[in-house]
Coordinates of C-alpha atoms and ligand atoms in Angstrom, one line a residue:
M1 CA 22.6 -7.6 8.2
A2 CA 25.2 -10.1 8.9
D3 CA 28.3 -11.3 6.4
T4 CA 27.6 -14.9 6.9
K5 CA 31.8 -15.3 5.5
R6 CA 29.8 -18.0 3.1
T7 CA 30.4 -17.3 -1.0
A8 CA 28.7 -18.5 -3.3
T9 CA 30.8 -19.5 -6.4
L10 CA 29.6 -18.5 -9.6
T11 CA 31.8 -19.6 -13.5
L12 CA 31.6 -17.7 -15.8
D13 CA 33.5 -18.7 -19.7
G14 CA 36.3 -20.9 -17.2
K15 CA 36.7 -17.8 -15.2
T16 CA 34.4 -18.4 -11.1
Y17 CA 34.2 -15.4 -8.8
E18 CA 33.5 -15.3 -5.2
L19 CA 30.3 -13.9 -4.2
P20 CA 29.5 -13.0 -0.8
V21 CA 26.7 -14.6 1.5
L22 CA 24.7 -12.1 3.6
S23 CA 22.0 -12.8 6.2
P24 CA 19.1 -11.2 7.7
T25 CA 18.1 -11.5 11.3
V26 CA 15.3 -13.0 9.8
G27 CA 15.1 -14.3 6.0
P28 CA 16.5 -16.4 3.5
D29 CA 20.9 -15.6 2.6
V30 CA 21.7 -13.3 0.1
I31 CA 23.7 -13.8 -3.0
D32 CA 25.9 -9.6 -2.9
I33 CA 25.9 -9.2 -6.1
R34 CA 27.0 -5.6 -5.6
K35 CA 30.4 -6.3 -8.1
L36 CA 29.3 -8.9 -9.9
Y37 CA 29.6 -6.7 -13.4
G38 CA 32.7 -4.8 -11.8
Q39 CA 34.9 -8.2 -12.0
A40 CA 32.7 -10.4 -14.5
D41 CA 31.3 -7.7 -16.6
V42 CA 27.5 -9.8 -16.7
F43 CA 24.6 -8.0 -15.2
T44 CA 22.0 -10.4 -13.6
Y45 CA 18.4 -10.8 -15.2
D46 CA 15.6 -10.7 -12.6
P47 CA 12.2 -8.5 -14.4
G48 CA 9.0 -8.3 -11.6
F49 CA 12.5 -8.4 -8.9
T50 CA 11.2 -11.8 -7.9
S51 CA 14.0 -13.0 -6.6
T52 CA 16.1 -9.5 -6.6
A53 CA 16.8 -7.2 -2.9
A54 CA 16.1 -3.9 -3.6
C55 CA 17.6 -2.8 0.0
E56 CA 18.2 -3.4 3.5
S57 CA 14.9 -2.4 5.8
A58 CA 14.3 -3.5 9.5
I59 CA 11.4 -2.2 8.8
T60 CA 9.4 -5.1 8.2
Y61 CA 9.1 -8.7 8.1
I62 CA 6.6 -11.3 6.0
D63 CA 6.9 -14.7 5.6
G64 CA 5.1 -15.9 2.5
D65 CA 5.2 -19.7 3.3
K66 CA 4.5 -19.3 7.3
G67 CA 1.7 -16.6 6.5
E68 CA 3.5 -14.5 8.3
L69 CA 3.4 -10.5 8.7
L70 CA 6.2 -8.8 11.8
Y71 CA 5.4 -4.7 11.7
R72 CA 9.4 -4.0 13.4
G73 CA 8.7 -7.8 15.3
Y74 CA 5.5 -7.5 16.3
P75 CA 2.6 -9.6 14.2
I76 CA 0.4 -8.1 12.5
D77 CA -2.5 -9.9 14.2
Q78 CA -1.7 -8.6 17.8
L79 CA -0.9 -5.8 16.9
A80 CA -4.5 -5.4 15.0
E81 CA -5.8 -6.6 18.1
K82 CA -4.1 -4.8 20.6
S83 CA -2.6 -1.3 19.2
H84 CA -4.3 0.8 17.2
Y85 CA -3.3 2.8 14.1
L86 CA -0.8 5.6 15.9
E87 CA 0.5 3.7 18.1
V88 CA 1.9 1.5 14.3
C89 CA 2.8 4.6 12.5
Y90 CA 5.4 5.2 15.7
L91 CA 6.4 2.1 15.9
L92 CA 6.7 1.9 11.8
L93 CA 8.5 5.5 11.9
N94 CA 11.2 5.1 15.5
G95 CA 11.0 1.2 15.7
E96 CA 9.9 1.1 18.5
L97 CA 6.8 1.2 20.8
P98 CA 6.0 4.3 22.5
T99 CA 6.4 4.7 26.0
R100 CA 2.5 7.2 27.1
Q101 CA 4.5 10.1 27.1
Q102 CA 5.9 9.6 23.7
M103 CA 3.1 8.0 23.0
E104 CA 0.8 12.0 23.2
D105 CA 3.3 13.6 22.3
F106 CA 3.2 12.4 19.3
E107 CA -1.0 12.4 18.4
Y108 CA -0.2 15.7 19.2
R109 CA 2.1 16.6 16.9
I110 CA -0.1 14.3 14.5
T111 CA -3.2 16.0 15.0
R112 CA -1.6 19.4 14.4
H113 CA -1.0 19.0 10.9
T114 CA -4.4 17.6 9.6
M115 CA -5.7 20.7 8.5
L116 CA -4.5 21.9 4.9
H117 CA -3.9 25.6 3.6
E118 CA -6.8 26.7 3.3
Q119 CA -5.4 27.5 -0.6
I120 CA -5.4 23.8 -0.9
Q121 CA -9.2 24.2 -1.4
Y122 CA -9.4 25.4 -4.5
F123 CA -6.3 23.2 -5.5
F124 CA -9.0 21.0 -5.2
R125 CA -11.9 22.2 -7.2
G126 CA -9.9 22.4 -10.6
F127 CA -10.8 18.2 -10.7
R128 CA -14.2 18.2 -12.7
R129 CA -16.5 16.8 -10.1
D130 CA -16.7 12.3 -12.1
A131 CA -12.1 12.6 -11.5
H132 CA -11.0 9.6 -9.6
P133 CA -11.0 10.7 -5.7
M134 CA -7.2 8.7 -6.9
A135 CA -6.3 11.1 -9.1
T136 CA -7.7 13.7 -7.2
M137 CA -5.6 12.8 -4.3
V138 CA -2.0 12.5 -6.9
G139 CA -2.4 15.5 -8.0
V140 CA -3.2 17.2 -4.3
V141 CA -0.7 15.5 -3.1
G142 CA 1.8 16.6 -5.1
A143 CA 1.6 19.4 -5.1
L144 CA 2.2 19.8 -1.1
S145 CA 5.5 21.0 -2.0
S146 CA 4.6 23.7 -3.5
F147 CA 2.0 24.7 -0.2
Y148 CA 4.7 23.3 2.1
H149 CA 8.5 25.2 1.3
D150 CA 9.7 24.7 4.7
S151 CA 9.8 20.6 4.8
L152 CA 11.4 20.1 1.1
D153 CA 15.0 20.2 2.5
I154 CA 15.9 15.8 2.2
N155 CA 19.0 16.5 4.2
D156 CA 18.1 18.3 7.3
P157 CA 16.4 15.6 9.5
W158 CA 13.6 18.1 11.0
Q159 CA 12.7 19.4 7.3
R160 CA 12.1 15.2 7.7
E161 CA 10.7 14.6 10.1
V162 CA 8.2 17.6 9.9
A163 CA 7.8 16.1 6.0
S164 CA 6.2 13.2 7.5
M165 CA 3.7 15.2 10.7
R166 CA 2.4 16.4 7.9
L167 CA 2.0 13.2 5.0
I168 CA 0.0 11.2 7.3
A169 CA -1.9 14.1 9.0
K170 CA -3.3 15.1 6.0
L171 CA -3.5 12.0 4.2
P172 CA -7.0 11.7 5.7
T173 CA -8.2 15.6 4.7
I174 CA -7.0 14.7 1.3
A175 CA -8.7 11.5 0.7
A176 CA -12.3 13.0 2.1
W177 CA -12.4 15.7 0.5
A178 CA -11.8 14.2 -3.0
Y179 CA -15.3 11.6 -1.8
K180 CA -16.4 15.2 -0.8
Y181 CA -15.3 17.0 -4.8
S182 CA -17.2 14.1 -6.0
I183 CA -20.3 13.8 -4.5
G184 CA -21.0 17.8 -4.6
Q185 CA -21.2 17.7 -1.0
P186 CA -18.8 20.8 0.9
F187 CA -15.5 19.6 2.4
V188 CA -15.8 19.5 6.1
Y189 CA -12.5 20.5 8.0
P190 CA -10.4 17.9 10.7
R191 CA -12.0 17.7 14.4
N192 CA -9.4 17.5 16.7
E193 CA -11.0 15.9 19.6
L194 CA -11.5 12.9 17.8
S195 CA -9.3 9.8 17.5
Y196 CA -8.1 9.3 14.0
A197 CA -10.4 7.3 13.1
E198 CA -13.5 9.4 13.6
N199 CA -12.2 11.9 11.6
F200 CA -11.5 10.5 8.9
L201 CA -14.9 9.4 9.0
H202 CA -16.4 12.4 10.4
M203 CA -14.8 14.6 7.1
C204 CA -16.4 11.9 4.8
F205 CA -19.4 11.3 6.2
S206 CA -20.8 14.6 7.6
V207 CA -22.8 17.2 6.3
P208 CA -23.2 20.4 7.8
A209 CA -26.7 21.0 7.2
E210 CA -27.0 17.6 10.8
P211 CA -25.2 16.3 14.2
Y212 CA -22.8 13.4 12.5
H213 CA -21.7 10.5 14.7
V214 CA -19.4 8.5 14.7
E215 CA -19.6 4.9 15.5
P216 CA -16.8 3.8 18.2
A217 CA -17.5 -0.2 16.8
L218 CA -17.3 1.9 12.8
A219 CA -14.2 3.2 14.0
K220 CA -12.5 0.4 15.8
A221 CA -13.1 -1.1 11.7
M222 CA -12.1 2.3 10.5
D223 CA -8.3 2.2 12.6
R224 CA -8.2 -1.7 12.1
I225 CA -8.1 -1.2 8.1
F226 CA -4.9 1.3 8.5
T227 CA -3.2 -0.5 10.8
L228 CA -3.1 -4.0 8.3
H229 CA -2.5 -1.9 5.2
A230 CA 0.5 -0.2 7.0
D231 CA 3.6 -1.3 5.3
H232 CA 4.5 -4.1 3.7
E233 CA 7.6 -4.1 2.6
Q234 CA 9.7 -3.7 -0.1
N235 CA 6.2 -4.2 -2.7
A236 CA 5.8 -2.6 -6.1
S237 CA 4.1 1.3 -4.4
T238 CA 6.8 1.0 -1.8
S239 CA 9.8 0.4 -4.4
T240 CA 8.4 3.4 -6.2
V241 CA 8.8 6.0 -3.1
R242 CA 11.9 4.3 -2.7
L243 CA 12.6 5.0 -6.2
A244 CA 11.7 8.3 -6.4
G245 CA 13.4 9.6 -3.4
S246 CA 16.5 7.9 -4.4
S247 CA 17.2 10.9 -7.4
G248 CA 16.9 13.0 -3.9
A249 CA 13.8 14.6 -5.5
N250 CA 11.0 16.3 -2.1
P251 CA 9.3 13.5 0.1
F252 CA 5.5 14.8 -1.1
A253 CA 6.4 13.8 -4.7
C254 CA 8.2 10.8 -3.3
I255 CA 4.9 10.0 -1.5
A256 CA 2.3 11.4 -4.6
A257 CA 4.7 8.7 -7.2
G258 CA 3.8 5.6 -4.5
I259 CA -0.1 7.1 -4.7
A260 CA 0.2 6.7 -8.8
C261 CA 1.6 3.5 -8.6
L262 CA -1.2 2.0 -5.8
W263 CA -3.8 2.8 -7.9
G264 CA -3.3 -0.4 -10.4
P265 CA -5.4 -3.2 -10.1
A266 CA -2.9 -5.7 -9.7
H267 CA -1.7 -3.2 -6.6
G268 CA -4.2 -1.1 -4.1
G269 CA -6.4 -0.4 -6.9
A270 CA -7.8 -4.1 -5.9
N271 CA -9.4 -3.8 -3.9
Q272 CA -12.6 -1.1 -5.9
A273 CA -11.6 -4.0 -8.7
C274 CA -12.5 -7.2 -6.7
L275 CA -16.0 -5.1 -5.5
E276 CA -16.9 -4.9 -8.6
M277 CA -16.5 -8.3 -9.9
L278 CA -18.1 -9.9 -7.4
R279 CA -21.8 -6.8 -8.7
E280 CA -20.2 -8.9 -11.8
I281 CA -20.6 -12.1 -10.4
G282 CA -24.0 -10.6 -9.7
S283 CA -25.7 -14.6 -7.6
V284 CA -24.4 -18.0 -6.3
D285 CA -25.4 -19.5 -9.1
R286 CA -23.3 -17.2 -12.2
I287 CA -19.7 -18.1 -10.1
P288 CA -18.8 -21.2 -12.1
E289 CA -18.2 -19.5 -15.0
F290 CA -16.2 -16.9 -14.0
I291 CA -13.6 -19.3 -11.9
A292 CA -14.1 -21.4 -15.6
R293 CA -12.5 -18.3 -16.3
A294 CA -9.5 -17.3 -14.2
K295 CA -8.4 -20.7 -15.4
D296 CA -8.2 -19.7 -19.0
K297 CA -5.0 -19.5 -20.4
N298 CA -6.8 -17.5 -22.8
D299 CA -9.2 -15.0 -21.1
P300 CA -7.1 -12.3 -19.1
F301 CA -9.4 -12.6 -16.3
R302 CA -7.9 -12.8 -12.6
L303 CA -10.7 -13.6 -9.8
M304 CA -9.2 -10.4 -8.2
G305 CA -9.0 -10.5 -4.2
F306 CA -7.2 -13.8 -4.6
G307 CA -3.3 -14.3 -4.8
H308 CA -0.5 -12.6 -4.0
R309 CA 4.1 -12.5 -5.0
V310 CA 4.7 -13.1 -1.2
Y311 CA 2.1 -14.8 0.9
K312 CA 1.9 -18.7 -0.6
N313 CA -0.3 -19.2 3.0
F314 CA -2.9 -17.7 3.9
D315 CA -3.2 -13.5 3.8
P316 CA -2.2 -12.5 8.0
R317 CA -3.6 -8.7 6.6
A318 CA -7.1 -11.5 4.9
K319 CA -7.4 -13.1 8.6
V320 CA -8.2 -10.7 10.7
M321 CA -10.2 -8.5 8.2
K322 CA -12.3 -10.7 7.5
E323 CA -12.7 -11.2 11.7
S324 CA -13.4 -7.7 10.9
A325 CA -15.9 -8.7 8.1
D326 CA -18.4 -10.2 10.4
E327 CA -18.4 -7.4 12.4
V328 CA -19.4 -5.1 10.7
L329 CA -21.7 -6.6 9.8
E330 CA -23.8 -7.8 12.5
L331 CA -23.6 -4.7 14.0
L332 CA -24.6 -2.3 10.9
G333 CA -27.5 -5.8 10.5
I334 CA -26.1 -6.7 7.1
H335 CA -27.0 -10.7 6.4
N336 CA -28.4 -11.5 3.0
N337 CA -26.2 -8.7 1.3
P338 CA -25.7 -10.1 -3.2
T339 CA -22.3 -9.9 -2.8
L340 CA -21.5 -11.5 0.6
Q341 CA -23.3 -14.3 -0.4
V342 CA -20.9 -14.1 -3.6
A343 CA -18.2 -13.8 -1.4
K344 CA -18.6 -16.3 0.8
E345 CA -19.7 -18.9 -1.7
L346 CA -16.6 -18.1 -4.2
E347 CA -13.9 -18.3 -0.9
R348 CA -15.2 -21.1 -0.3
I349 CA -14.8 -22.7 -3.7
A350 CA -11.7 -21.2 -4.5
L351 CA -10.0 -22.7 -1.1
H352 CA -10.5 -25.9 -2.6
D353 CA -10.9 -26.0 -6.5
E354 CA -7.3 -28.0 -7.2
Y355 CA -6.5 -24.8 -9.9
F356 CA -6.1 -22.0 -6.8
V357 CA -5.2 -24.6 -3.9
S358 CA -2.0 -25.6 -6.5
K359 CA -0.8 -22.3 -7.0
K360 CA -1.9 -21.4 -4.1
L361 CA -4.5 -18.6 -4.9
Y362 CA -5.5 -17.5 -1.3
P363 CA -7.4 -14.3 -0.9
N364 CA -5.2 -11.2 -0.1
V365 CA -6.5 -8.7 2.2
D366 CA -8.7 -6.8 -0.4
F367 CA -10.6 -9.8 -1.2
Y368 CA -12.4 -8.4 2.4
S369 CA -11.5 -5.0 2.8
G370 CA -14.3 -4.0 0.8
I371 CA -16.4 -5.4 1.8
I372 CA -16.2 -4.2 4.9
L373 CA -15.6 -0.8 2.9
E374 CA -19.1 -0.9 1.4
A375 CA -21.5 -1.4 4.1
M376 CA -20.1 1.7 6.4
G377 CA -21.0 3.4 2.6
F378 CA -17.8 4.7 0.8
P379 CA -18.7 3.5 -2.6
T380 CA -15.8 1.5 -4.4
S381 CA -13.7 4.8 -6.2
M382 CA -12.5 5.4 -2.0
F383 CA -11.6 1.4 -1.3
T384 CA -7.8 2.3 -3.2
P385 CA -7.3 6.3 -1.8
I386 CA -7.9 4.6 2.0
F387 CA -5.8 1.5 1.5
A388 CA -3.4 5.2 -0.3
L389 CA -3.9 6.8 3.3
S390 CA -3.2 4.2 5.5
R391 CA 0.1 3.3 3.7
T392 CA 1.8 6.6 3.4
V393 CA 3.0 6.1 7.2
G394 CA 4.8 2.5 6.3
W395 CA 5.2 4.7 2.1
I396 CA 7.0 7.6 4.5
S397 CA 9.2 4.9 7.0
Q398 CA 11.0 3.5 3.7
W399 CA 11.6 6.6 2.2
K400 CA 13.8 7.8 5.2
E401 CA 14.6 4.4 6.3
M402 CA 16.7 5.0 3.1
I403 CA 17.4 7.7 3.3
G404 CA 19.3 7.7 6.3
D405 CA 21.2 4.9 4.8
P406 CA 25.6 6.0 3.9
T407 CA 25.4 3.4 1.4
G408 CA 22.0 4.9 -0.5
K409 CA 22.9 5.5 -4.3
I410 CA 20.0 6.8 -6.9
G411 CA 17.7 3.6 -8.2
R412 CA 19.6 2.7 -12.0
P413 CA 18.3 -0.9 -12.5
R414 CA 20.3 -2.8 -15.4
Q415 CA 18.4 -4.3 -18.6
L416 CA 18.6 -6.7 -21.5
Y417 CA 18.8 -5.2 -24.1
T418 CA 17.0 -7.2 -27.4
G419 CA 17.3 -3.5 -29.8
A420 CA 19.0 -3.3 -33.4
T421 CA 22.4 -2.5 -33.1
F422 CA 24.4 0.5 -34.1
R423 CA 22.9 1.7 -37.5
D424 CA 23.4 4.6 -39.5
Y425 CA 20.2 7.2 -39.8
V426 CA 18.0 7.0 -43.0
D427 CA 17.3 10.3 -44.8
V428 CA 13.5 10.2 -45.2
D429 CA 14.0 10.1 -49.2
A430 CA 15.9 6.9 -48.6
R431 CA 13.5 4.9 -47.0
Ligands
CMC1 N1 -6.3 -15.9 -9.8 C1 -6.0 -15.9 -11.5 N2 -5.4 -16.9 -12.3 C2 -4.7 -16.6 -11.2 C3 -4.8 -15.2 -10.2 C4 -5.6 -14.5 -9.8 N3 -5.9 -13.9 -9.0 N4 -3.3 -14.7 -9.7 C5 -2.2 -15.9 -9.6 N5 -2.4 -16.5 -11.2 C6 -2.0 -17.6 -11.3 C7 -1.5 -16.9 -12.7 O1 -2.6 -16.8 -14.7 C8 -0.6 -18.0 -12.8 O2 -0.7 -18.8 -12.9 P1 0.3 -20.1 -14.2 O3 1.5 -20.2 -13.2 O4 -0.2 -21.1 -14.9 O5 1.3 -19.1 -15.5 C9 -0.1 -18.4 -11.0 O6 -0.9 -18.1 -10.2 C10 1.1 -17.0 -11.1 O7 0.6 -15.5 -11.5 P2 1.7 -14.9 -10.9 O8 1.1 -13.4 -11.5 O9 2.6 -15.1 -11.9 O10 1.8 -13.9 -10.0 P3 2.8 -12.8 -9.4 O11 3.5 -12.6 -7.9 O12 3.4 -11.6 -10.3 O13 1.5 -11.9 -8.9 C11 -1.0 -10.6 -8.4 C12 0.5 -11.2 -7.7 C13 -0.6 -10.2 -7.5 C14 0.1 -9.7 -8.9 C15 -1.5 -12.2 -9.0 O14 -1.7 -13.6 -8.1 C16 -2.2 -11.3 -9.0 O15 -3.4 -10.6 -10.3 N6 -3.8 -11.2 -8.0 C17 -5.1 -10.2 -8.9 C18 -5.1 -8.6 -8.6 C19 -5.6 -8.7 -7.1 O16 -6.3 -8.8 -5.9 N7 -3.6 -7.7 -5.7 C20 -3.8 -7.4 -4.7 C21 -3.1 -7.9 -4.3 S1 -3.0 -7.8 -2.5 C22 -2.8 -6.0 -1.8 C23 -1.1 -5.4 -2.1 O17 -0.4 -6.0 -1.4 O18 -1.4 -4.5 -3.5

């Protein structure tokens, strides 16, 4: 962050205040208002943080107008094509692409942490079988802090490192077991000779009664889904992780908080909501009815899988995801699936409709990911858990960056208070 030597001037009640302007390496400058309250006795008001940078970060950059997403400077489409998820994890965590040796060491370490403490099985068994896998994940990930006491000290860099490895390694096992539990099948243990994506598919779809072969093209598509969701700068769940972590909470608790936030339909829950919406629409001739509802100001309905707080252009992840969807459907010989037909027509109409065009509402990553995941055999309830396991590395990278920031403070927003002013308590008989 560079001081531009420029200042913004605020005039209030005849007094002027000079506010420093800071420059990022790329993107809009920011006005530093840290001293504003002390000097002028005013707060700024920005619900939803639409204009506020809450932290300094060197991990991920989004240019919403261009539709560009960079992890540590590398564009997402290049990473999706040439890299693989664990290499992307290394990049996000460490800032640079690994050498061959660094990659081998990292893979070895992640692979050796994929098993769960055996006692965690009993923890799973406490949930109802029909629990949403996200509910199970929030609980189990939070509970990791009761199992791994040797990686809770956030002031010890080694413990932070071990907690990071554990979370990245164990999330696929937890997500797969949440699924297995919900369908009444036995838990499948991880297998170290498989890649990260293959292992996840193996833990979700294999059963003890027969051998299971992981189709390489599906593993590749799975890996790409993980990569595309790995980080997305200061979104709601990442900000939740940072806020939870700013109080000094342990990393397992912070990631559980992130999972809880991700669950909402405006965020990670949109992939499930989108597929359910496509099914509800059911056939191409019903699309106009739903488009009309999405435009109606008096109807809370929104087209799931469209729009984004930051992207005002095609979501670059959606472009890659669309290609992947075509490949997977071709591989599985799915051509005339009604959900797919509705999705394609909806996309075509929305991209040309004045309402969506003028508001720059493009299909987002969740519009296509659900189609791929459904084709792979996942129920809709597993879509958001898959997003959560992919995003864990982003949350952890951002959490580590925050802990290492010497200017860090507990997150404590201010408010514009509109409630009652001081009044004396009234005895119950006098009310
Ligand atoms: N369908 C219909 N209208 C929409 C939609 C939509 N999906 N999204 C936004 N709008 C309209 C909205 O009604 C508003 O209209 P007006 O200006 O007339 O009041 C305008 O577009 C701006 O919307 P906003 O709610 O102010 O925008 P936001 O930045 O607060 O919301 C969003 C972003 C993603 C929450 C929203 O677009 C949405 O609810 N989309 C559907 C859910 C979804 O697909 N979420 C996944 C996001 S990508 C994955 C992730 O990162 O989590």
